[in-house]
Amino acid sequence: MPDVPESHPRKDSLSARQKIVDGAKRGLLADSAMIAHGRGEAFDYLLGEKTTESATMAIRRVATLLTSAERPVISTNGNTAVLAGESMIRVAAVVGCPIEVNLYYRTPERMSGLLSLLGEQRDSVAKEKGPSQFKGDWSEAVRSVRILGDEADFRIEGLEGPRALCTEDGIGLADLILVPLEDGDRCEALISLGKLVCVIDLNPLSRTARMASVTIVDEVSRAAISLLSEVLNPTEVEGEWDNDAALRDSLKHISNAIDRL
Amino acid sequence: MPDVPESHPRKDSLSARQKIVDGAKRGLLADSAMIAHGRGEAFDYLLGEKTTESATMAIRRVATLLTSAERPVISTNGNTAVLAGESMIRVAAVVGCPIEVNLYYRTPERMSGLLSLLGEQRDSVAKEKGPSQFKGDWSEAVRSVRILGDEADFRIEGLEGPRALCTEDGIGLADLILVPLEDGDRCEALISLGKLVCVIDLNPLSRTARMASVTIVDEVSRAAISLLSEVLNPTEVEGEWDNDAALRDSLKHISNAIDRL
């Protein structure tokens, strides 16, 4: 793909695309990961490639849930690690939770590639100055983020085959899972186990989006940056979360965008 | 990807996805071809994965133009060959026009891979019984479809680098080009040369869709099947083609689908 000039109005989208292409070349992604990314691109395009107000509310809600959960975990697949791995490590450092590499199409090569990638990203984030609102030793907080997934010592009830595998210390015993870009079947299985499942999904009509406890309809790297601000300063949120209302709002946004264009 | 049962409501979409994944593994596609396919999937999903009435009108118009053009050519890239190569060969056999492999990201490997694939597809189509409405020797008509692209002896004016290359006997001297899944720049350059450019594009907002003489907003393999019926029985179409009206109709469809869901 050609170089994208700094001034290009769709620079973020094109640079995310390049990260996905590079990740695929490095063997970090599932066969269909690029196709999934393209679907997301189309929805993001229709959303105007920015975080909507209802997505901001969802991010705020997830921040509150993450910081008040007993055993939260952030589950990442290849696309998430490639697009938003460093941001997710920052969020995990603030929340004090582990990150679990958990793949729908699990292979030893992809597992070890992604564990290494997240390890490198953690090293790099640990060298940063850290966010100004963070109280404590940033480098230590980052280094103490556990990266799980290597040991598949637990099975998610209700799923068959390798896609059921996870880590007991991560998803297995978690009460809340933040799982960007999840598959519908697995989202359903985790919900059936009584866990809170927070997802980031650009398609407000996907089964995952409709199934989750809280759905952030936003591009994963943009959402992860906002999520970091929110977990640094979680606000009290009142009342029940109406996920259907949030999805309807996203759909309205897409629909309005189409009418405007 | 897992096997898709015959009864799956989205079987066509999932089997197209598998063809793209396989094509990528065989090195036939550009790096970003899977991402482009995913974007198309999202738009097709919003269109309800079926051919709209305005797309049917556009297909009919393209059939009339194809059968009345002096020197028509069907230009195919990797995604088109993989998804709809056989249908395009059938259309070319009926129209009596060549097919040109023409790539935005041209490499010798992809060119030769796609020329071989189309050659195999032509052999296989030549063995078919042929459509009942076809008058003449089907096998001979198919075998006489020339597959161009190997010799890049012509440059498209107004484009730089390898993306300007084409075949004189194909795109170079054509008065009408049917080019599914075209890039915006190239569509613009071909239009500037005074050629009729008919495209198949699922995104009614893309530059290609807005630039083309006639835009079929439909999935390429579905559109190619309808196009075959239409070139077998081209109808007189009256009046000027209002491409903007067709695009607006597709957008209305997408927007209504969102409201319905």
Short mmCIF file of C-alpha atoms in Angstrom, two decimals, chain B:
data_model
loop_
_atom_site.label_atom_id
_atom_site.label_comp_id
_atom_site.label_asym_id
_atom_site.label_seq_id
_atom_site.Cartn_x
_atom_site.Cartn_y
_atom_site.Cartn_z
CA MET B 1 -12.92 -21.46 8.54
CA PRO B 2 -15.46 -24.15 9.52
CA ASP B 3 -17.65 -25.82 6.91
CA VAL B 4 -20.87 -23.97 6.28
CA PRO B 5 -24.03 -26.10 6.21
CA GLU B 6 -26.19 -25.92 3.03
CA SER B 7 -29.06 -24.48 5.05
CA HIS B 8 -27.09 -21.54 6.49
CA PRO B 9 -28.97 -18.32 5.69
CA ARG B 10 -25.71 -16.58 4.81
CA LYS B 11 -24.15 -19.50 2.92
CA ASP B 12 -23.37 -17.50 -0.26
CA SER B 13 -21.59 -14.80 1.69
CA LEU B 14 -19.58 -17.32 3.70
CA SER B 15 -18.63 -19.33 0.64
CA ALA B 16 -17.50 -16.15 -1.15
CA ARG B 17 -15.39 -15.36 1.91
CA GLN B 18 -13.80 -18.80 1.70
CA LYS B 19 -12.96 -18.26 -1.98
CA ILE B 20 -11.21 -15.01 -1.11
CA VAL B 21 -9.25 -16.65 1.73
CA ASP B 22 -8.20 -19.46 -0.63
CA GLY B 23 -7.29 -17.00 -3.38
CA ALA B 24 -5.12 -15.04 -0.96
CA LYS B 25 -3.33 -18.24 0.10
CA ARG B 26 -2.60 -18.98 -3.56
CA GLY B 27 -1.03 -15.53 -3.91
CA LEU B 28 -3.62 -14.33 -6.40
CA LEU B 29 -4.76 -11.28 -4.46
CA ALA B 30 -3.30 -7.93 -3.45
CA ASP B 31 -2.36 -7.45 0.22
CA SER B 32 -5.45 -5.46 0.92
CA ALA B 33 -7.85 -7.56 -1.17
CA MET B 34 -9.31 -9.30 1.86
CA ILE B 35 -9.91 -5.98 3.56
CA ALA B 36 -11.68 -4.70 0.46
CA HIS B 37 -13.77 -7.87 0.45
CA GLY B 38 -14.73 -7.32 4.06
CA ARG B 39 -15.87 -3.78 3.33
CA GLY B 40 -18.02 -5.19 0.55
CA GLU B 41 -19.44 -7.81 2.93
CA ALA B 42 -20.60 -5.09 5.29
CA PHE B 43 -22.36 -3.14 2.54
CA ASP B 44 -23.90 -6.31 1.15
CA TYR B 45 -25.12 -7.23 4.61
CA LEU B 46 -26.83 -3.84 4.80
CA LEU B 47 -28.34 -4.41 1.35
CA GLY B 48 -29.83 -7.65 2.64
CA GLU B 49 -27.45 -9.73 0.48
CA LYS B 50 -29.72 -9.52 -2.51
CA THR B 51 -29.89 -7.64 -5.79
CA THR B 52 -32.02 -4.52 -5.46
CA GLU B 53 -34.37 -3.31 -8.14
CA SER B 54 -32.09 -0.42 -9.07
CA ALA B 55 -29.17 -2.85 -9.37
CA THR B 56 -31.28 -4.99 -11.69
CA MET B 57 -31.95 -1.91 -13.83
CA ALA B 58 -28.22 -1.13 -13.88
CA ILE B 59 -27.39 -4.72 -14.88
CA ARG B 60 -29.94 -4.49 -17.70
CA ARG B 61 -28.42 -1.21 -18.89
CA VAL B 62 -24.90 -2.65 -18.81
CA ALA B 63 -26.10 -5.68 -20.82
CA THR B 64 -27.52 -3.39 -23.50
CA LEU B 65 -24.34 -1.30 -23.62
CA LEU B 66 -22.09 -4.40 -23.68
CA THR B 67 -23.95 -5.99 -26.57
CA SER B 68 -24.05 -2.78 -28.59
CA ALA B 69 -20.49 -1.53 -27.98
CA GLU B 70 -17.92 -1.60 -30.79
CA ARG B 71 -14.99 -2.89 -28.74
CA PRO B 72 -16.11 -3.91 -25.26
CA VAL B 73 -13.76 -5.57 -22.80
CA ILE B 74 -14.24 -7.08 -19.34
CA SER B 75 -11.39 -6.10 -17.03
CA THR B 76 -10.83 -8.40 -14.06
CA ASN B 77 -8.66 -8.19 -10.99
CA GLY B 78 -7.91 -10.94 -8.47
CA ASN B 79 -11.09 -10.65 -6.44
CA THR B 80 -13.28 -10.70 -9.55
CA ALA B 81 -11.49 -13.72 -11.04
CA VAL B 82 -11.75 -15.64 -7.78
CA LEU B 83 -15.38 -14.73 -7.07
CA ALA B 84 -16.90 -14.49 -10.52
CA GLY B 85 -14.32 -15.55 -13.11
CA GLU B 86 -16.45 -18.32 -14.64
CA SER B 87 -19.54 -16.12 -14.87
CA MET B 88 -17.51 -13.37 -16.53
CA ILE B 89 -16.18 -15.87 -19.08
CA ARG B 90 -19.76 -16.91 -19.86
CA VAL B 91 -20.72 -13.26 -20.34
CA ALA B 92 -17.67 -12.68 -22.56
CA ALA B 93 -18.58 -15.75 -24.64
CA VAL B 94 -22.08 -14.43 -25.26
CA VAL B 95 -20.93 -10.86 -25.96
CA GLY B 96 -17.92 -12.01 -27.96
CA CYS B 97 -15.46 -9.79 -26.11
CA PRO B 98 -12.06 -10.37 -24.52
CA ILE B 99 -11.28 -10.46 -20.81
CA GLU B 100 -8.25 -8.49 -19.63
CA VAL B 101 -6.49 -9.21 -16.37
CA ASN B 102 -5.63 -5.75 -15.16
CA LEU B 103 -4.23 -5.13 -11.71
CA TYR B 104 -3.78 -2.02 -9.65
CA TYR B 105 -0.91 -3.69 -7.79
CA ARG B 106 0.63 -5.47 -10.77
CA THR B 107 3.26 -8.13 -10.09
CA PRO B 108 4.46 -10.83 -12.52
CA GLU B 109 3.43 -13.57 -10.06
CA ARG B 110 -0.12 -12.36 -9.66
CA MET B 111 -0.47 -11.71 -13.39
CA SER B 112 0.62 -15.21 -14.33
CA GLY B 113 -1.41 -16.82 -11.54
CA LEU B 114 -4.57 -15.03 -12.64
CA LEU B 115 -4.01 -15.70 -16.34
CA SER B 116 -3.67 -19.41 -15.50
CA LEU B 117 -6.75 -19.36 -13.28
CA LEU B 118 -8.86 -17.73 -16.02
CA GLY B 119 -7.48 -20.22 -18.55
CA GLU B 120 -8.58 -23.10 -16.31
CA GLN B 121 -11.96 -21.47 -15.76
CA ARG B 122 -12.38 -21.07 -19.55
CA ASP B 123 -11.59 -24.76 -20.09
CA SER B 124 -14.13 -25.72 -17.48
CA VAL B 125 -16.85 -23.38 -18.84
CA ALA B 126 -16.22 -24.67 -22.38
CA LYS B 127 -17.18 -28.15 -21.20
CA GLU B 128 -20.57 -26.98 -19.94
CA LYS B 129 -23.75 -27.49 -21.90
CA GLY B 130 -24.16 -23.74 -22.16
CA PRO B 131 -27.27 -21.62 -21.53
CA SER B 132 -30.41 -22.81 -23.33
CA GLN B 133 -31.01 -19.36 -24.88
CA PHE B 134 -27.54 -19.33 -26.45
CA LYS B 135 -27.62 -19.86 -30.20
CA GLY B 136 -24.48 -21.36 -31.68
CA ASP B 137 -21.63 -23.59 -30.54
CA TRP B 138 -21.12 -22.89 -26.84
CA SER B 139 -17.79 -24.62 -26.55
CA GLU B 140 -16.41 -22.73 -29.53
CA ALA B 141 -17.75 -19.40 -28.28
CA VAL B 142 -16.10 -19.97 -24.91
CA ARG B 143 -12.79 -21.13 -26.34
CA SER B 144 -12.64 -18.04 -28.54
CA VAL B 145 -12.77 -15.68 -25.53
CA ARG B 146 -9.32 -14.10 -25.50
CA ILE B 147 -7.69 -13.66 -22.12
CA LEU B 148 -5.48 -10.59 -22.32
CA GLY B 149 -3.19 -8.85 -19.89
CA ASP B 150 0.13 -10.60 -20.29
CA GLU B 151 1.40 -8.04 -22.75
CA ALA B 152 1.33 -4.58 -21.21
CA ASP B 153 1.80 -2.64 -24.45
CA PHE B 154 -0.34 0.39 -23.64
CA ARG B 155 -0.53 3.04 -20.94
CA ILE B 156 -3.70 4.63 -19.59
CA GLU B 157 -3.22 8.38 -19.94
CA GLY B 158 -3.34 10.31 -16.69
CA LEU B 159 -2.00 7.53 -14.45
CA GLU B 160 1.51 7.02 -13.11
CA GLY B 161 3.56 3.85 -12.64
CA PRO B 162 2.53 0.21 -13.11
CA ARG B 163 -1.13 0.97 -12.49
CA ALA B 164 -1.20 2.75 -15.89
CA LEU B 165 -0.28 -0.42 -17.77
CA CYS B 166 -2.82 -2.25 -19.90
CA THR B 167 -3.18 -4.13 -23.17
CA GLU B 168 -3.77 -2.13 -26.36
CA ASP B 169 -6.09 -4.78 -27.75
CA GLY B 170 -8.13 -4.74 -24.55
CA ILE B 171 -8.60 -1.65 -22.38
CA GLY B 172 -6.32 0.42 -24.63
CA LEU B 173 -8.66 0.56 -27.64
CA ALA B 174 -11.93 -0.35 -25.91
CA ASP B 175 -14.95 1.94 -26.13
CA LEU B 176 -16.61 0.22 -23.16
CA ILE B 177 -14.99 -1.40 -20.15
CA LEU B 178 -16.88 -3.49 -17.65
CA VAL B 179 -14.61 -3.34 -14.64
CA PRO B 180 -15.92 -4.83 -11.41
CA LEU B 181 -14.20 -3.64 -8.25
CA GLU B 182 -12.18 -0.83 -9.80
CA ASP B 183 -10.04 1.76 -8.08
CA GLY B 184 -11.30 5.37 -8.09
CA ASP B 185 -8.24 6.90 -9.79
CA ARG B 186 -8.33 4.47 -12.62
CA CYS B 187 -12.05 4.77 -13.11
CA GLU B 188 -11.57 8.53 -13.38
CA ALA B 189 -8.71 8.19 -15.89
CA LEU B 190 -10.72 5.83 -18.11
CA ILE B 191 -13.73 8.14 -18.05
CA SER B 192 -11.49 11.09 -19.00
CA LEU B 193 -10.43 9.16 -22.08
CA GLY B 194 -14.05 9.20 -23.20
CA LYS B 195 -14.66 5.52 -22.57
CA LEU B 196 -17.88 4.12 -21.12
CA VAL B 197 -16.98 2.60 -17.76
CA CYS B 198 -19.43 0.18 -16.16
CA VAL B 199 -18.54 -0.93 -12.62
CA ILE B 200 -19.81 -3.32 -9.96
CA ASP B 201 -19.27 -1.83 -6.51
CA LEU B 202 -21.07 -2.56 -3.24
CA ASN B 203 -20.25 0.84 -1.77
CA PRO B 204 -22.55 3.38 -3.42
CA LEU B 205 -20.49 6.15 -1.84
CA SER B 206 -17.12 5.12 -3.27
CA ARG B 207 -15.40 7.39 -5.75
CA THR B 208 -15.58 4.62 -8.34
CA ALA B 209 -19.33 4.24 -7.84
CA ARG B 210 -19.90 7.97 -8.19
CA MET B 211 -17.52 8.36 -11.16
CA ALA B 212 -18.65 5.47 -13.38
CA SER B 213 -20.97 5.70 -16.39
CA VAL B 214 -23.14 2.94 -14.95
CA THR B 215 -22.70 1.53 -11.43
CA ILE B 216 -24.13 -1.82 -10.46
CA VAL B 217 -24.37 -1.71 -6.64
CA ASP B 218 -24.36 -5.44 -6.07
CA GLU B 219 -22.15 -8.33 -5.04
CA VAL B 220 -19.97 -9.26 -8.00
CA SER B 221 -20.82 -12.96 -8.29
CA ARG B 222 -24.55 -12.33 -7.95
CA ALA B 223 -24.40 -9.46 -10.46
CA ALA B 224 -22.41 -11.56 -12.94
CA ILE B 225 -25.07 -14.29 -12.92
CA SER B 226 -27.83 -11.75 -13.62
CA LEU B 227 -25.69 -10.09 -16.25
CA LEU B 228 -25.42 -13.38 -18.11
CA SER B 229 -29.21 -13.71 -18.30
CA GLU B 230 -29.47 -10.15 -19.54
CA VAL B 231 -26.82 -10.38 -22.28
CA LEU B 232 -28.53 -13.54 -23.52
CA ASN B 233 -31.67 -11.53 -23.95
CA PRO B 234 -30.78 -7.83 -24.06
CA THR B 235 -33.77 -5.52 -23.94
CA GLU B 236 -34.16 -2.10 -25.51
CA VAL B 237 -33.66 0.46 -22.79
CA GLU B 238 -34.95 3.95 -23.24
CA GLY B 239 -33.69 7.34 -22.18
CA GLU B 240 -30.47 8.47 -20.54
CA TRP B 241 -29.10 6.48 -17.60
CA ASP B 242 -29.29 8.49 -14.37
CA ASN B 243 -26.47 6.95 -12.36
CA ASP B 244 -26.92 9.32 -9.41
CA ALA B 245 -30.54 8.26 -9.08
CA ALA B 246 -29.45 4.61 -8.98
CA LEU B 247 -26.87 5.35 -6.30
CA ARG B 248 -29.42 7.26 -4.24
CA ASP B 249 -31.78 4.31 -4.51
CA SER B 250 -29.09 1.96 -3.17
CA LEU B 251 -28.39 4.31 -0.29
CA LYS B 252 -32.08 4.46 0.51
CA HIS B 253 -32.08 0.68 0.60
CA ILE B 254 -29.18 0.58 3.04
CA SER B 255 -30.74 3.25 5.16
CA ASN B 256 -34.13 1.48 5.23
CA ALA B 257 -32.46 -1.80 6.13
CA ILE B 258 -30.88 -0.15 9.13
CA ASP B 259 -34.17 1.33 10.24
CA ARG B 260 -35.89 -2.03 9.84
CA LEU B 261 -33.38 -3.97 11.89
#
